[in-house]
Amino acid sequence: MSNCGRRVESWVDLYDLPTILKDKPVFETLDTLPADAILGLIAEHRNDPRDNKIDLGVGVYRTSAGETPVLDVVKVAEQRLLDQQTSKAYIGTAGDPEFNAAMQRLTFANPALDERLMTMQAPGGSGSLRVAAGLLLRANPDATVWVSEPTWANHHPLLGGAGLNLKPYPYYDTASHTIRLDAMLGALSGAARGDVVLLHACCHNPSGLDPSEEQWRAIADVIVERGLVPFIDMAYQGFAEDIDRDAFVIRHLADRVPEMLVCNSCSKNFGLYRDRVGTVSVLAEDTSRRDVVHSQASNVVRTMYSVPPDHGAAVVSIILSDASLRANWLIELAEMRDRLKSMRSLLNDALESKAPGADFSHLVRASGMFCFLGVSKEQVAKLKTDYGVYMVDSSRINVAGITEANVEYLAESIAAVL
Ligand SMILES: Cc1ncc(COP(=O)(O)O)c(C=O)c1O
């Protein structure tokens, strides 16, 4: 055994820390990493004294008052939980079976698949992606995971950092603001049998552009023909069209493939960001394979965070199992979705009048919280310095930062830098 270049004869020697540290403090080997781009942007926006500043960078939903409120149904369910909860003892590695069953129904809506499906509570969408990565690494460490170009900024560090081998497939054409379907299908046709394809179920982050049902069917055809494994990230169910239509690709593929993985996040659609609520689901060939996968996934969890956090999942479970709370949740979800849609239209309309000749119609073709504005890095910088309009370098914007009150100024600022 060796530690810091010094031979250590037994673990007992490790207690001789002062001597070892004198040789070389262990953290001296580390360097400071560059600040996270979005966190840096949030701080810059916070410190900007201008009254008319606009934040289009941050990745959470906001109301027209600029708030990210707790949903009313969440408040009711939390009160119920507070009144009824009798213990804070550990929950099982796989979480609460009732929550898992409710999330499985919300996602797949097909009881006929129950015998082949397992669903596990996980700490948010990110936690569920990390569990899925652990599972994939055990099942096929040599598999390539194909990810859209571009994709959510955290997919690479999260999945690649876990040890998966990632490769990009073309997805978004920045010039025409359309999906590069042929190029995508071409790339996936060259994938090896058993390779994994990461798809965004809806509200593609960062582009906001989702395939139509017809395009999804064509993508599914290639997946089936090539024997690929779909790995679907659904962080925005209900933010594009509705709960069912947003799950189209999952349900379509579940009818056609022997195996697939799905990661859900309840951060956005239940507004439970900091409570860390999500699930990882695996569809297996049959019940016995499903049980094997369950035992392996449980072990991945056990060796990572042991058991998931429970408060947010218990809240979701209460909401989904109570007809009236569920109906009210769907109303609140629709309010968020409709506000995002109307802000897209408002900005597009305002730009039509302030910047005639420029085409921003892709703003309304996209859905969910994000899309690219479609301006250069230099224009992004000018928007920030000259107008106090903040967005990430790629010009990805969070349309939840647009309000009736700021849209005119926003459109004028954009028109001024074009
Ligand atoms: C595409 C995508 N997947 C997963 C996540 C992770 O969500 P969570 O906050 O639940 O970890 C996000 C969050 O922004 C996302 O955009």
Coordinates of C-alpha atoms and ligand atoms in Angstrom, one line a residue:
M1 CA 0.0 0.0 0.0
S2 CA 1.4 3.4 -0.7
N3 CA 0.3 6.9 0.3
C4 CA 1.7 10.2 -1.1
G5 CA 4.7 8.3 -2.4
R6 CA 5.6 6.8 1.0
R7 CA 5.3 3.1 1.7
V8 CA 2.6 2.4 4.2
E9 CA 2.7 -1.1 5.8
S10 CA -0.8 -1.2 7.2
W11 CA -3.9 0.9 7.5
V12 CA -2.8 1.7 11.1
D13 CA 0.1 3.7 9.5
L14 CA -2.5 5.9 7.9
Y15 CA -3.2 7.4 11.4
D16 CA 0.3 8.8 11.3
L17 CA -1.2 11.7 9.3
P18 CA 1.1 14.6 10.4
T19 CA 4.2 12.8 9.0
I20 CA 2.4 11.8 5.8
L21 CA 1.1 15.3 5.3
K22 CA 4.5 16.8 5.9
D23 CA 5.7 14.8 2.9
K24 CA 2.9 16.2 0.7
P25 CA -0.5 17.5 1.7
V26 CA -2.9 15.4 -0.3
F27 CA -5.1 18.3 -1.6
E28 CA -2.0 20.1 -2.9
T29 CA -2.4 17.9 -6.0
L30 CA -5.7 19.7 -6.9
D31 CA -6.2 22.8 -8.9
T32 CA -9.1 25.3 -8.8
L33 CA -11.6 24.7 -11.6
P34 CA -13.0 27.5 -13.7
A35 CA -16.3 28.8 -12.2
D36 CA -19.5 27.3 -13.6
A37 CA -20.7 29.5 -16.4
I38 CA -24.3 29.7 -15.3
L39 CA -23.5 30.3 -11.6
G40 CA -21.1 33.0 -12.7
L41 CA -23.8 34.6 -14.8
I42 CA -26.3 34.5 -11.9
A43 CA -23.8 36.3 -9.7
E44 CA -23.1 38.9 -12.4
H45 CA -26.8 39.5 -12.8
R46 CA -27.3 39.8 -9.0
N47 CA -24.6 42.4 -8.8
D48 CA -25.8 44.5 -11.8
P49 CA -27.3 47.7 -10.3
R50 CA -29.5 48.4 -13.4
D51 CA -33.3 48.3 -12.7
N52 CA -34.1 47.0 -16.2
K53 CA -31.7 44.1 -16.2
I54 CA -33.1 40.7 -17.4
D55 CA -31.9 37.2 -16.5
L56 CA -32.4 34.7 -19.2
G57 CA -29.7 32.4 -18.0
V58 CA -30.9 30.6 -14.9
G59 CA -32.5 27.2 -15.4
V60 CA -35.7 27.4 -13.3
Y61 CA -39.3 28.3 -14.1
R62 CA -40.4 31.8 -13.0
T63 CA -43.7 33.6 -12.9
S64 CA -44.3 37.0 -14.4
A65 CA -43.3 38.4 -11.0
G66 CA -39.9 36.7 -11.4
E67 CA -40.6 34.1 -8.7
T68 CA -40.1 30.4 -8.5
P69 CA -43.0 29.6 -6.2
V70 CA -43.9 26.5 -4.3
L71 CA -47.0 25.0 -6.2
D72 CA -50.2 25.3 -4.2
V73 CA -50.8 21.5 -4.5
V74 CA -47.3 20.9 -3.1
K75 CA -48.1 23.1 -0.1
V76 CA -51.3 21.1 0.6
A77 CA -49.5 17.8 0.2
E78 CA -46.7 18.9 2.4
Q79 CA -49.2 19.8 5.2
R80 CA -50.8 16.4 4.9
L81 CA -47.4 14.8 5.0
L82 CA -46.4 16.8 8.1
D83 CA -49.7 15.7 9.8
Q84 CA -49.5 12.1 8.9
Q85 CA -45.8 11.2 8.8
T86 CA -44.9 9.0 11.8
S87 CA -41.2 8.3 11.1
K88 CA -38.1 9.6 9.5
A89 CA -36.4 6.1 9.5
Y90 CA -34.5 5.2 6.3
I91 CA -36.5 4.4 3.3
G92 CA -35.4 1.4 1.2
T93 CA -32.7 1.7 -1.4
A94 CA -35.3 1.7 -4.2
G95 CA -37.5 4.3 -2.4
D96 CA -41.2 4.3 -1.8
P97 CA -43.0 1.6 -3.9
E98 CA -46.2 3.7 -4.1
F99 CA -44.3 6.7 -5.5
N100 CA -42.5 4.4 -7.9
A101 CA -45.7 2.8 -9.2
A102 CA -47.3 6.3 -9.6
M103 CA -44.3 7.6 -11.6
Q104 CA -44.2 4.5 -13.7
R105 CA -47.9 5.0 -14.6
L106 CA -47.4 8.7 -15.3
T107 CA -44.5 7.8 -17.7
F108 CA -45.5 4.6 -19.4
A109 CA -49.3 4.5 -18.9
N110 CA -49.3 0.9 -19.8
P111 CA -50.1 -1.7 -17.1
A112 CA -49.3 -4.5 -19.6
L113 CA -45.6 -3.5 -19.3
D114 CA -45.6 -3.8 -15.5
E115 CA -44.1 -7.3 -15.5
R116 CA -41.1 -6.0 -17.5
L117 CA -40.7 -2.7 -15.8
M118 CA -38.9 -1.5 -12.7
T119 CA -38.9 2.0 -11.4
M120 CA -36.7 3.4 -8.6
Q121 CA -36.9 6.7 -6.7
A122 CA -33.7 8.7 -7.2
P123 CA -32.3 12.1 -6.1
G124 CA -33.7 14.2 -9.0
G125 CA -33.1 13.7 -12.7
S126 CA -29.4 14.1 -12.2
G127 CA -29.3 11.3 -9.6
S128 CA -31.4 9.1 -11.8
L129 CA -29.0 9.6 -14.7
R130 CA -26.1 8.7 -12.5
V131 CA -27.8 5.5 -11.4
A132 CA -28.6 4.7 -15.0
A133 CA -24.9 5.3 -15.9
G134 CA -23.8 3.0 -13.1
L135 CA -26.1 0.3 -14.4
L136 CA -25.1 0.7 -18.0
L137 CA -21.4 0.5 -17.0
R138 CA -22.0 -2.8 -15.3
A139 CA -24.1 -4.2 -18.2
N140 CA -21.9 -3.1 -21.1
P141 CA -18.8 -1.1 -20.2
D142 CA -17.8 -0.9 -23.9
A143 CA -21.1 0.5 -25.1
T144 CA -21.0 3.9 -26.8
V145 CA -23.7 6.3 -25.5
W146 CA -24.8 8.6 -28.4
V147 CA -25.8 12.0 -27.2
S148 CA -27.4 14.9 -29.2
E149 CA -25.2 17.7 -30.4
P150 CA -25.9 19.9 -28.6
T151 CA -27.2 18.5 -25.4
W152 CA -27.8 19.5 -21.7
A153 CA -24.5 20.9 -20.5
N154 CA -24.4 18.4 -17.6
H155 CA -24.9 15.3 -19.7
H156 CA -21.2 15.1 -20.6
P157 CA -19.8 15.6 -17.1
L158 CA -22.4 13.5 -15.5
L159 CA -22.4 10.5 -17.8
G160 CA -18.9 10.8 -19.2
G161 CA -17.6 11.5 -15.7
A162 CA -19.2 8.3 -14.5
G163 CA -17.1 6.4 -17.1
L164 CA -19.4 6.0 -20.1
N165 CA -18.0 6.5 -23.5
L166 CA -20.1 9.3 -25.2
K167 CA -20.3 10.2 -28.9
P168 CA -22.4 13.0 -30.4
Y169 CA -25.1 12.6 -33.1
P170 CA -26.1 15.7 -35.1
Y171 CA -29.4 17.2 -33.8
Y172 CA -29.7 20.9 -34.2
D173 CA -29.0 23.1 -37.2
T174 CA -28.0 26.5 -35.8
A175 CA -28.5 28.3 -39.2
S176 CA -32.0 27.1 -40.0
H177 CA -33.1 26.4 -36.4
T178 CA -34.4 22.9 -37.4
I179 CA -33.7 19.4 -36.4
R180 CA -31.0 17.7 -38.5
L181 CA -33.1 14.5 -38.9
D182 CA -31.4 12.9 -41.8
A183 CA -27.9 13.5 -40.3
M184 CA -29.2 12.2 -37.0
L185 CA -30.6 9.0 -38.6
G186 CA -27.4 8.6 -40.6
A187 CA -25.3 8.7 -37.5
L188 CA -27.5 6.3 -35.6
S189 CA -27.5 3.9 -38.5
G190 CA -23.8 3.6 -38.1
A191 CA -24.1 2.8 -34.3
A192 CA -23.1 -0.7 -33.2
R193 CA -25.7 -3.2 -31.9
G194 CA -26.1 -2.7 -28.2
D195 CA -25.0 1.0 -28.3
V196 CA -27.2 3.3 -26.2
V197 CA -29.0 6.4 -27.6
L198 CA -29.8 9.2 -25.2
L199 CA -32.9 11.1 -26.3
H200 CA -34.7 14.0 -24.6
A201 CA -38.4 13.0 -24.4
C202 CA -39.6 16.6 -24.8
C203 CA -38.4 20.2 -24.4
H204 CA -34.9 19.4 -25.7
N205 CA -32.4 21.3 -23.6
P206 CA -30.9 23.5 -24.9
S207 CA -32.6 23.9 -28.3
G208 CA -36.3 23.5 -27.2
L209 CA -36.9 21.7 -30.6
D210 CA -38.5 18.3 -30.4
P211 CA -39.1 15.8 -33.2
S212 CA -42.7 15.5 -34.4
E213 CA -44.4 12.2 -33.8
E214 CA -43.6 11.3 -37.4
Q215 CA -39.9 12.1 -36.8
W216 CA -39.9 10.1 -33.6
R217 CA -41.3 7.1 -35.5
A218 CA -38.4 7.4 -38.0
I219 CA -35.9 7.6 -35.1
A220 CA -37.5 4.6 -33.5
D221 CA -37.3 2.6 -36.7
V222 CA -33.5 3.0 -36.8
I223 CA -33.3 2.1 -33.1
V224 CA -35.2 -1.1 -33.7
E225 CA -33.4 -2.0 -36.9
R226 CA -29.9 -1.4 -35.4
G227 CA -30.7 -3.1 -32.1
L228 CA -29.9 0.1 -30.1
V229 CA -30.9 0.7 -26.5
P230 CA -33.0 3.9 -25.9
F231 CA -32.0 5.9 -22.9
I232 CA -34.6 8.7 -22.4
D233 CA -34.2 11.7 -20.3
M234 CA -37.5 13.3 -19.4
A235 CA -36.9 16.4 -17.2
Y236 CA -39.9 18.4 -18.5
Q237 CA -43.0 16.1 -18.8
G238 CA -46.0 18.4 -19.2
F239 CA -44.0 21.5 -20.2
A240 CA -44.4 21.0 -23.9
E241 CA -48.0 19.8 -24.7
D242 CA -49.4 17.7 -21.9
I243 CA -48.4 14.7 -19.7
D244 CA -49.4 12.1 -22.4
R245 CA -48.1 13.8 -25.6
D246 CA -44.8 14.6 -23.9
A247 CA -44.3 11.0 -23.2
F248 CA -45.0 9.9 -26.8
V249 CA -41.5 8.7 -27.7
I250 CA -41.2 6.7 -24.4
R251 CA -44.5 4.9 -25.0
H252 CA -43.9 4.4 -28.7
L253 CA -40.5 2.8 -28.0
A254 CA -41.7 0.8 -25.1
D255 CA -44.1 -1.0 -27.5
R256 CA -41.2 -1.8 -29.9
V257 CA -37.9 -2.5 -28.1
P258 CA -36.9 -5.3 -25.7
E259 CA -35.0 -3.0 -23.4
M260 CA -34.8 0.7 -22.5
L261 CA -34.0 3.2 -19.7
V262 CA -36.0 6.2 -18.7
C263 CA -34.9 8.9 -16.3
N264 CA -37.5 11.3 -14.9
S265 CA -37.1 14.5 -13.0
C266 CA -39.9 16.1 -10.9
S267 CA -37.8 19.3 -10.4
K268 CA -39.7 21.3 -13.0
N269 CA -43.1 19.8 -13.4
F270 CA -43.7 19.7 -9.6
G271 CA -41.4 22.7 -8.9
L272 CA -39.5 20.5 -6.4
Y273 CA -36.0 21.5 -7.5
R274 CA -34.2 21.5 -4.2
D275 CA -36.1 18.5 -2.8
R276 CA -34.4 16.2 -5.4
V277 CA -37.1 14.0 -6.8
G278 CA -36.8 11.7 -9.7
T279 CA -37.0 8.1 -10.9
V280 CA -35.0 5.7 -13.0
S281 CA -37.0 3.1 -14.9
V282 CA -35.7 0.1 -16.8
L283 CA -37.8 -1.9 -19.3
A284 CA -36.3 -5.4 -19.5
E285 CA -36.9 -8.3 -21.8
D286 CA -38.9 -10.3 -19.2
T287 CA -39.7 -10.4 -15.5
S288 CA -36.6 -12.4 -14.5
R289 CA -34.3 -9.9 -16.3
R290 CA -36.2 -7.1 -14.8
D291 CA -35.5 -8.5 -11.3
V292 CA -31.8 -8.9 -12.1
V293 CA -31.7 -5.3 -13.2
H294 CA -33.5 -4.2 -10.0
S295 CA -30.9 -6.0 -7.8
Q296 CA -28.0 -4.4 -9.7
A297 CA -29.6 -0.9 -9.7
S298 CA -30.2 -1.3 -5.9
N299 CA -26.5 -2.1 -5.5
V300 CA -25.5 0.9 -7.6
V301 CA -27.6 3.0 -5.3
R302 CA -26.3 1.3 -2.1
T303 CA -22.7 2.0 -3.1
M304 CA -23.4 5.6 -4.1
Y305 CA -25.9 7.3 -1.7
S306 CA -27.4 4.3 0.0
V307 CA -31.0 5.5 0.1
P308 CA -32.8 8.4 -1.8
P309 CA -34.1 11.5 -0.1
D310 CA -37.8 11.1 0.6
H311 CA -39.7 14.3 1.4
G312 CA -40.3 15.5 -2.2
A313 CA -41.1 12.0 -3.4
A314 CA -43.7 11.6 -0.6
V315 CA -45.2 14.9 -1.7
V316 CA -45.5 13.7 -5.3
S317 CA -46.9 10.4 -4.2
I318 CA -49.7 12.2 -2.2
I319 CA -50.5 14.4 -5.2
L320 CA -50.6 11.6 -7.8
S321 CA -52.8 9.4 -5.6
D322 CA -55.4 12.0 -4.7
A323 CA -57.8 12.7 -7.6
S324 CA -58.4 16.3 -6.6
L325 CA -54.8 17.2 -5.9
R326 CA -53.8 15.5 -9.2
A327 CA -56.4 17.6 -11.1
N328 CA -55.1 20.8 -9.5
W329 CA -51.5 19.8 -10.2
L330 CA -52.4 19.5 -13.9
I331 CA -54.0 22.9 -13.8
E332 CA -50.9 24.5 -12.2
L333 CA -48.7 22.6 -14.7
A334 CA -50.7 24.0 -17.6
E335 CA -50.4 27.5 -16.2
M336 CA -46.6 27.2 -16.3
R337 CA -46.6 25.7 -19.8
D338 CA -49.0 28.3 -21.1
R339 CA -47.0 31.2 -19.7
L340 CA -43.9 29.8 -21.4
K341 CA -45.7 29.5 -24.7
S342 CA -47.2 33.0 -24.5
M343 CA -43.8 34.6 -23.6
R344 CA -42.3 32.9 -26.7
S345 CA -45.0 34.4 -28.9
L346 CA -44.8 37.8 -27.2
L347 CA -41.0 38.0 -27.8
N348 CA -41.4 36.8 -31.4
D349 CA -44.1 39.4 -32.0
A350 CA -42.1 42.2 -30.4
L351 CA -39.1 41.3 -32.5
E352 CA -41.2 41.3 -35.7
S353 CA -41.9 44.9 -35.1
K354 CA -38.5 46.0 -33.6
A355 CA -36.3 44.0 -36.0
P356 CA -38.2 43.7 -39.2
G357 CA -36.5 41.4 -41.7
A358 CA -35.0 39.2 -38.9
D359 CA -36.7 35.8 -38.5
F360 CA -37.1 34.7 -34.9
S361 CA -40.0 32.3 -35.6
H362 CA -38.0 29.4 -34.2
L363 CA -38.8 30.9 -30.8
V364 CA -42.4 29.7 -31.2
R365 CA -41.5 26.4 -32.8
A366 CA -39.6 25.4 -29.7
S367 CA -41.2 24.3 -26.4
G368 CA -40.4 24.2 -22.7
M369 CA -38.1 26.6 -21.0
F370 CA -35.2 26.8 -23.4
C371 CA -34.3 27.7 -26.9
F372 CA -31.4 29.4 -28.7
L373 CA -32.0 33.1 -29.4
G374 CA -29.7 32.6 -32.4
V375 CA -27.2 35.5 -31.9
S376 CA -23.4 35.4 -31.8
K377 CA -21.2 35.3 -28.7
E378 CA -20.2 38.9 -29.4
Q379 CA -23.9 39.9 -29.5
V380 CA -24.5 38.0 -26.3
A381 CA -21.7 40.0 -24.6
K382 CA -23.0 43.3 -25.9
L383 CA -26.5 42.5 -24.6
K384 CA -25.0 41.9 -21.2
T385 CA -22.7 45.0 -21.1
D386 CA -24.8 47.5 -22.9
Y387 CA -28.3 46.4 -22.0
G388 CA -28.1 44.2 -18.8
V389 CA -29.6 41.2 -20.7
Y390 CA -28.0 38.1 -19.4
M391 CA -27.8 34.7 -21.2
V392 CA -25.2 32.0 -21.7
D393 CA -22.6 32.4 -24.5
S394 CA -24.4 29.9 -26.8
S395 CA -27.4 32.4 -26.7
R396 CA -29.6 29.7 -25.0
I397 CA -32.3 31.6 -23.2
N398 CA -34.7 30.6 -20.5
V399 CA -38.0 32.1 -21.8
A400 CA -39.3 32.0 -18.1
G401 CA -37.2 35.2 -17.7
I402 CA -39.4 37.1 -20.2
T403 CA -42.4 39.0 -18.8
E404 CA -45.1 41.3 -20.2
A405 CA -43.3 44.1 -18.4
N406 CA -39.8 43.5 -19.9
V407 CA -40.5 42.1 -23.4
E408 CA -40.5 45.4 -25.2
Y409 CA -37.2 46.4 -23.7
L410 CA -35.8 42.9 -24.4
A411 CA -36.8 43.1 -28.0
E412 CA -35.4 46.6 -28.4
S413 CA -32.1 45.5 -26.9
I414 CA -31.9 42.4 -29.2
A415 CA -32.8 44.5 -32.2
A416 CA -30.1 47.0 -31.2
V417 CA -27.3 44.4 -31.3
L418 CA -28.3 42.6 -34.5
Ligands
LIG1 C1 -32.3 17.6 -19.9 C2 -32.2 17.6 -18.4 N1 -32.0 16.4 -17.8 C3 -31.9 16.3 -16.5 C4 -32.0 17.5 -15.7 C5 -31.8 17.3 -14.2 O1 -32.8 17.7 -13.4 P1 -32.7 17.7 -11.8 O2 -32.6 19.1 -11.4 O3 -33.9 17.0 -11.4 O4 -31.4 16.9 -11.4 C6 -32.1 18.7 -16.3 C7 -32.2 19.9 -15.5 O5 -32.0 21.0 -15.9 C8 -32.3 18.8 -17.7 O6 -32.4 19.9 -18.3

